[in-house]
mmCIF file of C-alpha atoms in Angstrom:
data_model
loop_
_atom_site.group_PDB
_atom_site.id
_atom_site.type_symbol
_atom_site.label_atom_id
_atom_site.label_comp_id
_atom_site.label_asym_id
_atom_site.label_seq_id
_atom_site.Cartn_x
_atom_site.Cartn_y
_atom_site.Cartn_z
ATOM 1 C CA MET A 1 22.171 29.712 3.108
ATOM 2 C CA SER A 2 19.576 32.203 4.273
ATOM 3 C CA SER A 3 18.746 32.893 7.907
ATOM 4 C CA ARG A 4 15.282 31.466 7.306
ATOM 5 C CA ARG A 5 16.723 28.142 6.175
ATOM 6 C CA ILE A 6 19.091 27.984 9.181
ATOM 7 C CA SER A 7 16.206 28.763 11.511
ATOM 8 C CA THR A 8 14.116 25.979 9.971
ATOM 9 C CA TYR A 9 16.980 23.519 10.318
ATOM 10 C CA TRP A 10 17.560 24.321 13.977
ATOM 11 C CA TRP A 11 13.872 24.167 14.814
ATOM 12 C CA CYS A 12 13.780 20.704 13.281
ATOM 13 C CA GLN A 13 16.940 19.658 15.105
ATOM 14 C CA ILE A 14 15.786 20.812 18.518
ATOM 15 C CA GLY A 15 12.219 19.613 18.005
ATOM 16 C CA GLY A 16 13.316 16.172 16.800
ATOM 17 C CA TRP A 17 15.795 15.551 19.579
ATOM 18 C CA MET A 18 13.438 16.862 22.246
ATOM 19 C CA GLY A 19 10.872 14.405 20.911
ATOM 20 C CA TYR A 20 13.463 11.643 21.278
ATOM 21 C CA ALA A 21 14.165 12.759 24.883
ATOM 22 C CA LEU A 22 10.481 12.849 25.825
ATOM 23 C CA MET A 23 9.911 9.423 24.301
ATOM 24 C CA THR A 24 12.878 7.980 26.227
ATOM 25 C CA LEU A 25 11.711 9.464 29.537
ATOM 26 C CA PHE A 26 8.132 8.307 28.895
ATOM 27 C CA PHE A 27 9.225 4.692 28.455
ATOM 28 C CA ALA A 28 11.478 4.965 31.528
ATOM 29 C CA TYR A 29 8.504 6.211 33.526
ATOM 30 C CA THR A 30 6.258 3.459 32.142
ATOM 31 C CA TYR A 31 8.673 0.753 33.299
ATOM 32 C CA ASN A 32 9.352 2.459 36.672
ATOM 33 C CA ARG A 33 12.962 3.267 35.754
ATOM 34 C CA LEU A 34 12.683 7.031 35.739
ATOM 35 C CA GLU A 35 15.322 8.538 38.034
ATOM 36 C CA TRP A 36 17.634 11.532 37.967
ATOM 37 C CA LEU A 37 20.454 9.486 36.405
ATOM 38 C CA THR A 38 18.152 8.587 33.500
ATOM 39 C CA VAL A 39 17.313 12.256 32.966
ATOM 40 C CA GLU A 40 21.018 13.213 32.989
ATOM 41 C CA LYS A 41 21.967 10.497 30.515
ATOM 42 C CA THR A 42 19.055 11.392 28.233
ATOM 43 C CA LEU A 43 19.998 15.079 28.162
ATOM 44 C CA LEU A 44 23.623 14.179 27.425
ATOM 45 C CA ASN A 45 22.440 11.903 24.602
ATOM 46 C CA VAL A 46 20.446 14.810 23.148
ATOM 47 C CA VAL A 47 23.374 17.254 23.307
ATOM 48 C CA VAL A 48 25.851 14.800 21.773
ATOM 49 C CA GLY A 49 23.266 13.674 19.184
ATOM 50 C CA ILE A 50 22.675 17.260 18.053
ATOM 51 C CA GLY A 51 26.424 17.842 17.844
ATOM 52 C CA VAL A 52 27.133 14.695 15.821
ATOM 53 C CA THR A 53 24.233 15.175 13.379
ATOM 54 C CA HIS A 54 25.192 18.838 12.911
ATOM 55 C CA LEU A 55 28.751 17.733 12.136
ATOM 56 C CA LEU A 56 27.376 15.188 9.648
ATOM 57 C CA ARG A 57 25.326 17.950 8.034
ATOM 58 C CA HIS A 58 28.494 20.043 7.705
ATOM 59 C CA PHE A 59 30.210 17.275 5.724
ATOM 60 C CA ILE A 60 27.092 16.750 3.569
ATOM 61 C CA ILE A 61 27.098 20.441 2.615
ATOM 62 C CA ALA A 62 30.875 20.680 2.195
ATOM 63 C CA GLY A 63 30.946 17.582 -0.011
ATOM 64 C CA GLU A 64 27.893 18.798 -1.979
ATOM 65 C CA TRP A 65 26.382 15.322 -1.609
ATOM 66 C CA MET A 66 22.845 16.648 -2.025
ATOM 67 C CA LYS A 67 23.692 17.818 -5.544
ATOM 68 C CA ARG A 68 24.544 14.286 -6.673
ATOM 69 C CA SER A 69 22.045 11.630 -7.676
ATOM 70 C CA PHE A 70 21.182 9.164 -4.911
ATOM 71 C CA ASP A 71 22.551 6.144 -6.794
ATOM 72 C CA ARG A 72 25.980 7.809 -6.824
ATOM 73 C CA VAL A 73 26.006 9.004 -3.219
ATOM 74 C CA TRP A 74 24.245 6.278 -1.225
ATOM 75 C CA GLY A 75 27.534 4.478 -0.452
ATOM 76 C CA ILE A 76 29.105 7.667 0.888
ATOM 77 C CA LEU A 77 26.008 8.369 2.991
ATOM 78 C CA LEU A 78 26.034 4.843 4.424
ATOM 79 C CA ALA A 79 29.700 5.117 5.354
ATOM 80 C CA ALA A 80 29.111 8.558 6.889
ATOM 81 C CA VAL A 81 26.204 7.243 8.987
ATOM 82 C CA VAL A 82 28.231 4.311 10.328
ATOM 83 C CA LEU A 83 31.222 6.549 11.086
ATOM 84 C CA SER A 84 28.993 9.136 12.758
ATOM 85 C CA SER A 85 27.425 6.476 14.974
ATOM 86 C CA LEU A 86 30.919 5.367 16.101
ATOM 87 C CA VAL A 87 31.890 8.987 16.814
ATOM 88 C CA TYR A 88 28.692 9.438 18.820
ATOM 89 C CA SER A 89 29.334 6.236 20.778
ATOM 90 C CA VAL A 90 32.924 7.179 21.616
ATOM 91 C CA LEU A 91 31.897 10.684 22.714
ATOM 92 C CA ILE A 92 28.932 9.614 24.837
ATOM 93 C CA ASN A 93 30.863 6.860 26.600
ATOM 94 C CA THR A 94 33.777 9.221 27.252
ATOM 95 C CA ILE A 95 31.439 11.857 28.711
ATOM 96 C CA PHE A 96 29.583 9.269 30.812
ATOM 97 C CA THR A 97 32.909 8.064 32.222
ATOM 98 C CA ILE A 98 34.197 11.569 32.981
ATOM 99 C CA LEU A 99 30.926 12.625 34.671
ATOM 100 C CA HIS A 100 30.481 9.246 36.415
ATOM 101 C CA VAL A 101 26.971 8.729 35.059
ATOM 102 C CA GLN A 102 27.640 5.410 33.355
ATOM 103 C CA GLY A 103 26.091 3.402 36.154
ATOM 104 C CA ARG A 104 26.815 -0.246 36.877
ATOM 105 C CA THR A 105 27.597 -2.341 33.819
ATOM 106 C CA SER A 106 29.263 -5.653 33.072
ATOM 107 C CA PHE A 107 30.399 -4.589 29.591
ATOM 108 C CA SER A 108 33.894 -3.438 28.758
ATOM 109 C CA LEU A 109 34.499 -0.044 27.084
ATOM 110 C CA PRO A 110 34.885 -1.499 23.533
ATOM 111 C CA GLN A 111 31.682 -3.480 24.047
ATOM 112 C CA ARG A 112 29.834 -0.397 25.271
ATOM 113 C CA ILE A 113 31.079 1.590 22.271
ATOM 114 C CA LEU A 114 29.836 -1.109 19.915
ATOM 115 C CA LEU A 115 26.454 -1.401 21.664
ATOM 116 C CA PHE A 116 25.883 2.368 21.786
ATOM 117 C CA SER A 117 26.893 2.621 18.131
ATOM 118 C CA VAL A 118 24.403 -0.068 17.075
ATOM 119 C CA ASP A 119 21.650 1.513 19.218
ATOM 120 C CA PHE A 120 22.274 4.922 17.642
ATOM 121 C CA LEU A 121 22.239 3.689 14.035
ATOM 122 C CA PRO A 122 18.405 3.603 13.646
ATOM 123 C CA PHE A 123 18.111 7.194 14.909
ATOM 124 C CA LEU A 124 20.871 8.356 12.603
ATOM 125 C CA PHE A 125 19.375 6.537 9.610
ATOM 126 C CA THR A 126 16.035 8.217 10.361
ATOM 127 C CA TRP A 127 17.739 11.608 10.668
ATOM 128 C CA ILE A 128 19.612 11.283 7.361
ATOM 129 C CA LEU A 129 16.462 10.033 5.597
ATOM 130 C CA ILE A 130 14.385 13.003 6.822
ATOM 131 C CA TYR A 131 17.188 15.432 5.970
ATOM 132 C CA TYR A 132 17.672 13.975 2.483
ATOM 133 C CA VAL A 133 13.932 13.812 1.651
ATOM 134 C CA TRP A 134 13.363 17.349 2.940
ATOM 135 C CA HIS A 135 16.127 18.672 0.698
ATOM 136 C CA ILE A 136 14.750 16.801 -2.317
ATOM 137 C CA LEU A 137 11.317 18.358 -1.739
ATOM 138 C CA GLU A 138 12.860 21.790 -1.174
ATOM 139 C CA ASN A 139 14.955 21.547 -4.339
ATOM 140 C CA ASN A 140 11.906 20.427 -6.331
ATOM 141 C CA ARG A 141 9.945 23.383 -4.966
ATOM 142 C CA LYS A 142 12.753 25.752 -5.953
ATOM 143 C CA GLN A 143 12.943 24.238 -9.434
ATOM 144 C CA GLN A 144 9.177 24.628 -9.859
ATOM 145 C CA LEU A 145 9.351 28.266 -8.752
ATOM 146 C CA GLU A 146 12.289 28.873 -11.071
ATOM 147 C CA SER A 147 10.411 27.219 -13.927
ATOM 148 C CA LEU A 148 7.378 29.422 -13.236
ATOM 149 C CA ARG A 149 9.601 32.524 -13.163
ATOM 150 C CA LEU A 150 11.250 31.526 -16.428
ATOM 151 C CA GLU A 151 7.877 30.746 -17.999
ATOM 152 C CA SER A 152 6.555 34.128 -16.883
ATOM 153 C CA LEU A 153 9.664 35.848 -18.281
ATOM 154 C CA VAL A 154 9.337 34.021 -21.597
ATOM 155 C CA LYS A 155 5.666 34.998 -21.864
ATOM 156 C CA GLU A 156 6.511 38.615 -21.060
ATOM 157 C CA LEU A 157 9.239 38.639 -23.718
ATOM 158 C CA GLU A 158 6.910 37.003 -26.231
ATOM 159 C CA LEU A 159 4.226 39.617 -25.581
ATOM 160 C CA LYS A 160 6.737 42.446 -25.936
ATOM 161 C CA THR A 161 8.035 40.937 -29.178
ATOM 162 C CA ILE A 162 4.524 40.605 -30.585
ATOM 163 C CA LYS A 163 3.596 44.146 -29.559
ATOM 164 C CA SER A 164 6.787 45.540 -31.076
ATOM 165 C CA HIS A 165 5.632 44.050 -34.379
ATOM 166 C CA ILE A 166 2.009 45.130 -34.116
ATOM 167 C CA ASN A 167 2.636 48.847 -33.711
ATOM 168 C CA PRO A 168 5.204 49.306 -36.544
ATOM 169 C CA HIS A 169 3.063 47.050 -38.744
ATOM 170 C CA PHE A 170 0.050 49.277 -38.199
ATOM 171 C CA ILE A 171 2.044 52.520 -38.586
ATOM 172 C CA PHE A 172 3.395 51.325 -41.933
ATOM 173 C CA ASN A 173 -0.121 50.764 -43.292
ATOM 174 C CA ALA A 174 -1.391 54.058 -41.871
ATOM 175 C CA LEU A 175 1.474 56.009 -43.475
ATOM 176 C CA ASN A 176 0.655 54.387 -46.791
ATOM 177 C CA SER A 177 -2.888 55.722 -46.428
ATOM 178 C CA ILE A 178 -1.626 59.234 -45.747
ATOM 179 C CA ARG A 179 0.887 59.100 -48.590
ATOM 180 C CA ALA A 180 -1.929 58.280 -51.004
ATOM 181 C CA LEU A 181 -3.729 61.494 -49.978
ATOM 182 C CA VAL A 182 -0.877 64.017 -49.873
ATOM 183 C CA ASP A 183 -1.050 65.070 -53.535
ATOM 184 C CA GLU A 184 -4.680 64.177 -54.192
ATOM 185 C CA ASN A 185 -6.292 65.904 -51.223
ATOM 186 C CA PRO A 186 -4.009 67.803 -48.794
ATOM 187 C CA GLY A 187 -6.938 68.728 -46.551
ATOM 188 C CA ARG A 188 -7.874 65.140 -45.998
ATOM 189 C CA ALA A 189 -4.187 64.282 -45.561
ATOM 190 C CA ARG A 190 -4.035 66.731 -42.652
ATOM 191 C CA THR A 191 -7.129 65.070 -41.192
ATOM 192 C CA ALA A 192 -5.456 61.696 -41.619
ATOM 193 C CA ILE A 193 -2.338 62.943 -39.810
ATOM 194 C CA THR A 194 -4.550 64.031 -36.890
ATOM 195 C CA GLU A 195 -6.154 60.583 -36.794
ATOM 196 C CA LEU A 196 -2.734 58.948 -36.886
ATOM 197 C CA SER A 197 -1.567 61.194 -34.047
ATOM 198 C CA ASN A 198 -4.507 60.030 -31.950
ATOM 199 C CA LEU A 199 -3.660 56.416 -32.717
ATOM 200 C CA LEU A 200 -0.001 56.809 -31.856
ATOM 201 C CA ARG A 201 -0.913 58.490 -28.571
ATOM 202 C CA SER A 202 -3.293 55.651 -27.700
ATOM 203 C CA SER A 203 -0.701 53.079 -28.716
ATOM 204 C CA MET A 204 1.986 54.654 -26.503
ATOM 205 C CA GLN A 205 -0.378 54.888 -23.541
ATOM 206 C CA THR A 206 -1.221 51.185 -23.756
ATOM 207 C CA GLU A 207 2.287 49.984 -24.695
ATOM 208 C CA LYS A 208 3.026 48.462 -21.277
ATOM 209 C CA MET A 209 -0.444 46.983 -20.798
ATOM 210 C CA GLU A 210 -1.472 43.445 -21.586
ATOM 211 C CA THR A 211 -5.188 44.222 -21.546
ATOM 212 C CA VAL A 212 -7.356 47.346 -21.671
ATOM 213 C CA PRO A 213 -11.106 47.903 -21.199
ATOM 214 C CA LEU A 214 -13.015 47.201 -24.399
ATOM 215 C CA GLU A 215 -14.167 50.836 -24.481
ATOM 216 C CA LYS A 216 -10.558 52.012 -24.831
ATOM 217 C CA GLU A 217 -9.797 49.376 -27.456
ATOM 218 C CA LEU A 218 -12.858 50.479 -29.438
ATOM 219 C CA ALA A 219 -11.615 54.083 -29.386
ATOM 220 C CA ILE A 220 -8.388 52.889 -31.045
ATOM 221 C CA VAL A 221 -10.363 50.885 -33.606
ATOM 222 C CA ARG A 222 -12.636 53.842 -34.428
ATOM 223 C CA ASP A 223 -9.627 56.094 -35.003
ATOM 224 C CA TYR A 224 -8.048 53.471 -37.212
ATOM 225 C CA LEU A 225 -11.196 52.903 -39.263
ATOM 226 C CA ALA A 226 -11.753 56.653 -39.599
ATOM 227 C CA LEU A 227 -8.246 56.894 -41.029
ATOM 228 C CA GLU A 228 -8.840 54.016 -43.430
ATOM 229 C CA LYS A 229 -12.217 55.456 -44.478
ATOM 230 C CA ILE A 230 -10.374 58.519 -45.758
ATOM 231 C CA ARG A 231 -8.419 56.248 -48.060
ATOM 232 C CA PHE A 232 -11.274 53.981 -49.159
ATOM 233 C CA GLU A 233 -14.046 56.633 -49.078
ATOM 234 C CA GLU A 234 -17.376 55.060 -50.035
ATOM 235 C CA ARG A 235 -15.794 51.654 -50.578
ATOM 236 C CA LEU A 236 -15.586 51.147 -46.792
ATOM 237 C CA LYS A 237 -18.675 50.918 -44.590
ATOM 238 C CA VAL A 238 -18.421 50.316 -40.834
ATOM 239 C CA GLU A 239 -21.110 48.814 -38.607
ATOM 240 C CA MET A 240 -20.820 48.246 -34.867
ATOM 241 C CA ASP A 241 -23.031 46.188 -32.576
ATOM 242 C CA ILE A 242 -21.608 46.549 -29.072
ATOM 243 C CA ASP A 243 -23.342 45.336 -25.930
ATOM 244 C CA GLU A 244 -22.800 48.203 -23.474
ATOM 245 C CA ASN A 245 -22.372 45.702 -20.645
ATOM 246 C CA THR A 246 -19.127 44.520 -22.287
ATOM 247 C CA LEU A 247 -17.449 47.935 -22.429
ATOM 248 C CA GLU A 248 -15.597 47.458 -19.146
ATOM 249 C CA GLU A 249 -14.399 43.957 -19.991
ATOM 250 C CA PRO A 250 -10.595 43.682 -20.342
ATOM 251 C CA VAL A 251 -9.422 42.643 -23.796
ATOM 252 C CA PRO A 252 -5.895 42.189 -25.202
ATOM 253 C CA VAL A 253 -4.592 45.583 -26.229
ATOM 254 C CA MET A 254 -4.544 46.335 -29.993
ATOM 255 C CA MET A 255 -6.002 42.901 -30.784
ATOM 256 C CA LEU A 256 -9.338 44.144 -32.112
ATOM 257 C CA GLN A 257 -7.474 46.762 -34.150
ATOM 258 C CA THR A 258 -5.275 44.003 -35.577
ATOM 259 C CA LEU A 259 -8.329 42.048 -36.722
ATOM 260 C CA ALA A 260 -9.877 45.174 -38.240
ATOM 261 C CA GLU A 261 -6.621 45.881 -40.064
ATOM 262 C CA ASN A 262 -6.507 42.282 -41.282
ATOM 263 C CA ALA A 263 -10.101 42.556 -42.534
ATOM 264 C CA ILE A 264 -9.268 45.654 -44.579
ATOM 265 C CA LYS A 265 -5.984 44.331 -45.916
ATOM 266 C CA HIS A 266 -7.290 40.903 -47.001
ATOM 267 C CA GLY A 267 -10.943 41.728 -47.565
ATOM 268 C CA ILE A 268 -11.993 45.285 -48.409
ATOM 269 C CA SER A 269 -8.823 46.297 -50.267
ATOM 270 C CA LYS A 270 -9.097 43.255 -52.558
ATOM 271 C CA ARG A 271 -12.555 44.237 -53.859
ATOM 272 C CA MET A 272 -13.174 46.998 -56.381
ATOM 273 C CA ALA A 273 -16.567 47.663 -54.807
ATOM 274 C CA GLY A 274 -15.157 47.593 -51.278
ATOM 275 C CA GLY A 275 -17.363 46.189 -48.569
ATOM 276 C CA VAL A 276 -18.538 46.269 -44.983
ATOM 277 C CA ILE A 277 -16.735 45.732 -41.695
ATOM 278 C CA ARG A 278 -18.969 44.713 -38.792
ATOM 279 C CA ILE A 279 -17.669 44.627 -35.225
ATOM 280 C CA ARG A 280 -19.696 42.902 -32.504
ATOM 281 C CA SER A 281 -19.149 42.431 -28.786
ATOM 282 C CA TYR A 282 -21.463 40.388 -26.589
ATOM 283 C CA PHE A 283 -21.647 37.883 -23.745
ATOM 284 C CA ASN A 284 -22.347 34.246 -24.503
ATOM 285 C CA GLY A 285 -22.836 32.557 -21.133
ATOM 286 C CA ASP A 286 -19.525 32.887 -19.264
ATOM 287 C CA ARG A 287 -17.695 33.927 -22.444
ATOM 288 C CA HIS A 288 -16.965 37.341 -23.896
ATOM 289 C CA GLU A 289 -17.051 37.109 -27.676
ATOM 290 C CA LEU A 290 -15.580 39.638 -30.079
ATOM 291 C CA VAL A 291 -16.460 39.293 -33.740
ATOM 292 C CA VAL A 292 -15.037 41.103 -36.773
ATOM 293 C CA GLN A 293 -16.810 40.402 -40.075
ATOM 294 C CA ASN A 294 -15.762 41.708 -43.455
ATOM 295 C CA THR A 295 -16.911 41.376 -47.007
ATOM 296 C CA GLY A 296 -14.776 38.805 -48.796
ATOM 297 C CA HIS A 297 -13.968 35.117 -48.700
ATOM 298 C CA LEU A 298 -11.164 32.784 -47.645
ATOM 299 C CA ASN A 299 -10.802 30.919 -50.924
ATOM 300 C CA GLY A 300 -11.301 27.647 -49.059
ATOM 301 C CA HIS A 301 -8.567 28.122 -46.438
ATOM 302 C CA ALA A 302 -7.947 30.275 -43.392
ATOM 303 C CA ARG A 303 -5.356 32.978 -43.791
ATOM 304 C CA ASP A 304 -3.469 31.932 -40.681
ATOM 305 C CA GLU A 305 -0.020 32.585 -42.047
ATOM 306 C CA GLY A 306 -0.210 36.376 -41.883
ATOM 307 C CA PHE A 307 1.407 38.171 -38.977
ATOM 308 C CA GLY A 308 -1.839 39.721 -37.747
ATOM 309 C CA LEU A 309 -3.633 36.411 -37.247
ATOM 310 C CA MET A 310 -0.556 34.598 -35.963
ATOM 311 C CA SER A 311 0.045 37.337 -33.382
ATOM 312 C CA THR A 312 -3.607 37.085 -32.299
ATOM 313 C CA ILE A 313 -3.342 33.318 -31.802
ATOM 314 C CA SER A 314 -0.023 33.650 -29.951
ATOM 315 C CA ARG A 315 -1.203 36.392 -27.619
ATOM 316 C CA LEU A 316 -4.420 34.578 -26.731
ATOM 317 C CA SER A 317 -2.402 31.456 -25.929
ATOM 318 C CA ILE A 318 0.034 33.412 -23.740
ATOM 319 C CA LEU A 319 -2.621 35.400 -21.879
ATOM 320 C CA TYR A 320 -5.371 32.790 -21.476
ATOM 321 C CA GLY A 321 -3.942 29.393 -22.419
ATOM 322 C CA PRO A 322 -6.632 26.863 -23.371
ATOM 323 C CA LYS A 323 -9.384 29.095 -21.960
ATOM 324 C CA ALA A 324 -9.372 31.292 -25.074
ATOM 325 C CA ASN A 325 -10.462 30.403 -28.578
ATOM 326 C CA PHE A 326 -9.947 32.021 -31.973
ATOM 327 C CA GLU A 327 -11.403 31.033 -35.310
ATOM 328 C CA ILE A 328 -11.732 32.555 -38.746
ATOM 329 C CA ARG A 329 -14.179 31.199 -41.303
ATOM 330 C CA ASP A 330 -16.589 31.954 -44.123
ATOM 331 C CA VAL A 331 -20.061 32.483 -42.688
ATOM 332 C CA LYS A 332 -21.776 33.490 -45.911
ATOM 333 C CA GLU A 333 -20.876 33.426 -49.562
ATOM 334 C CA ASP A 334 -19.251 36.854 -49.320
ATOM 335 C CA THR A 335 -18.523 37.280 -45.585
ATOM 336 C CA VAL A 336 -15.504 36.290 -43.500
ATOM 337 C CA GLU A 337 -15.830 36.138 -39.721
ATOM 338 C CA ALA A 338 -12.983 36.277 -37.193
ATOM 339 C CA LYS A 339 -14.162 35.478 -33.655
ATOM 340 C CA ILE A 340 -12.341 35.718 -30.337
ATOM 341 C CA SER A 341 -13.851 33.967 -27.316
ATOM 342 C CA ILE A 342 -12.322 34.664 -23.888
ATOM 343 C CA PRO A 343 -13.492 34.074 -20.308
ATOM 344 C CA VAL A 344 -15.577 36.808 -18.687
ATOM 345 C CA ALA A 345 -13.255 38.632 -16.295
ATOM 346 C CA ALA A 346 -15.734 38.815 -13.404
ATOM 347 C CA LEU A 347 -16.117 35.014 -13.261
#
């Protein structure tokens, strides 16, 4: 048990018993019975009470009673409370007798022990109830913190797993583009290798990041599309409509590149005449919307089984939960639109 926990326990012990002492002396004063003997007996009650409850706590910890369900331990707790009250009564009466502070009484020692034990039971029941409830709340708090830590760890591992797939997936496609140019046009192949080098450098720099400014993400996308344009030549046209006010907005790293790659793989590359890729970024109220359009169609269903789109959906869920939205749909007869909607970071 940490020093902080021990300190909290002792503050509660001392504070609780001092409250009991003040309450006792207040009632004695109210009924004109406050005298030095009353003060002595009250202080002795406090000292013995602290000792007995601390001993009870020792047995609770040693027996690991707090780790058991209440329906299995309530009988043990009840027996411990009754036994502790008898121990308290025997101790306090013995001390009173030794110090001659008992005062005049018509009760015998066994009767006094029984009476003191019964009087102490409500205090001890209150003590054990507070102690038990406090530990339940503390354990629940620890479990919640542990759950949050585990959830955070799982999300971090999921993001790392997704990223580890995104980069090799992209590299594989890029190398295919270069391979297609090696024999046909070595000069352009060298240019493609330079573009790929830029992409790999950007990818390594952002590897440990969850989000990057849109401006940096766009630089990655431009390098990627420049590389793909070497392969597709006139079959690939690129249009960008970027609101400059969105350039500093954080976006999930490599996500826009993934959508652009998906658009080429499932759209442009499937058409003999090629097509157009349009990338838009704009604010829509308190939302930042990123749109990638490509020439093509969905054939009546969304291509949500591919890794690129599944990774996009997973990452948005991990990073933003229900605050983010992703959809892919036909917007015209020959145009597919993939749209990401995330909260504006400044809000």
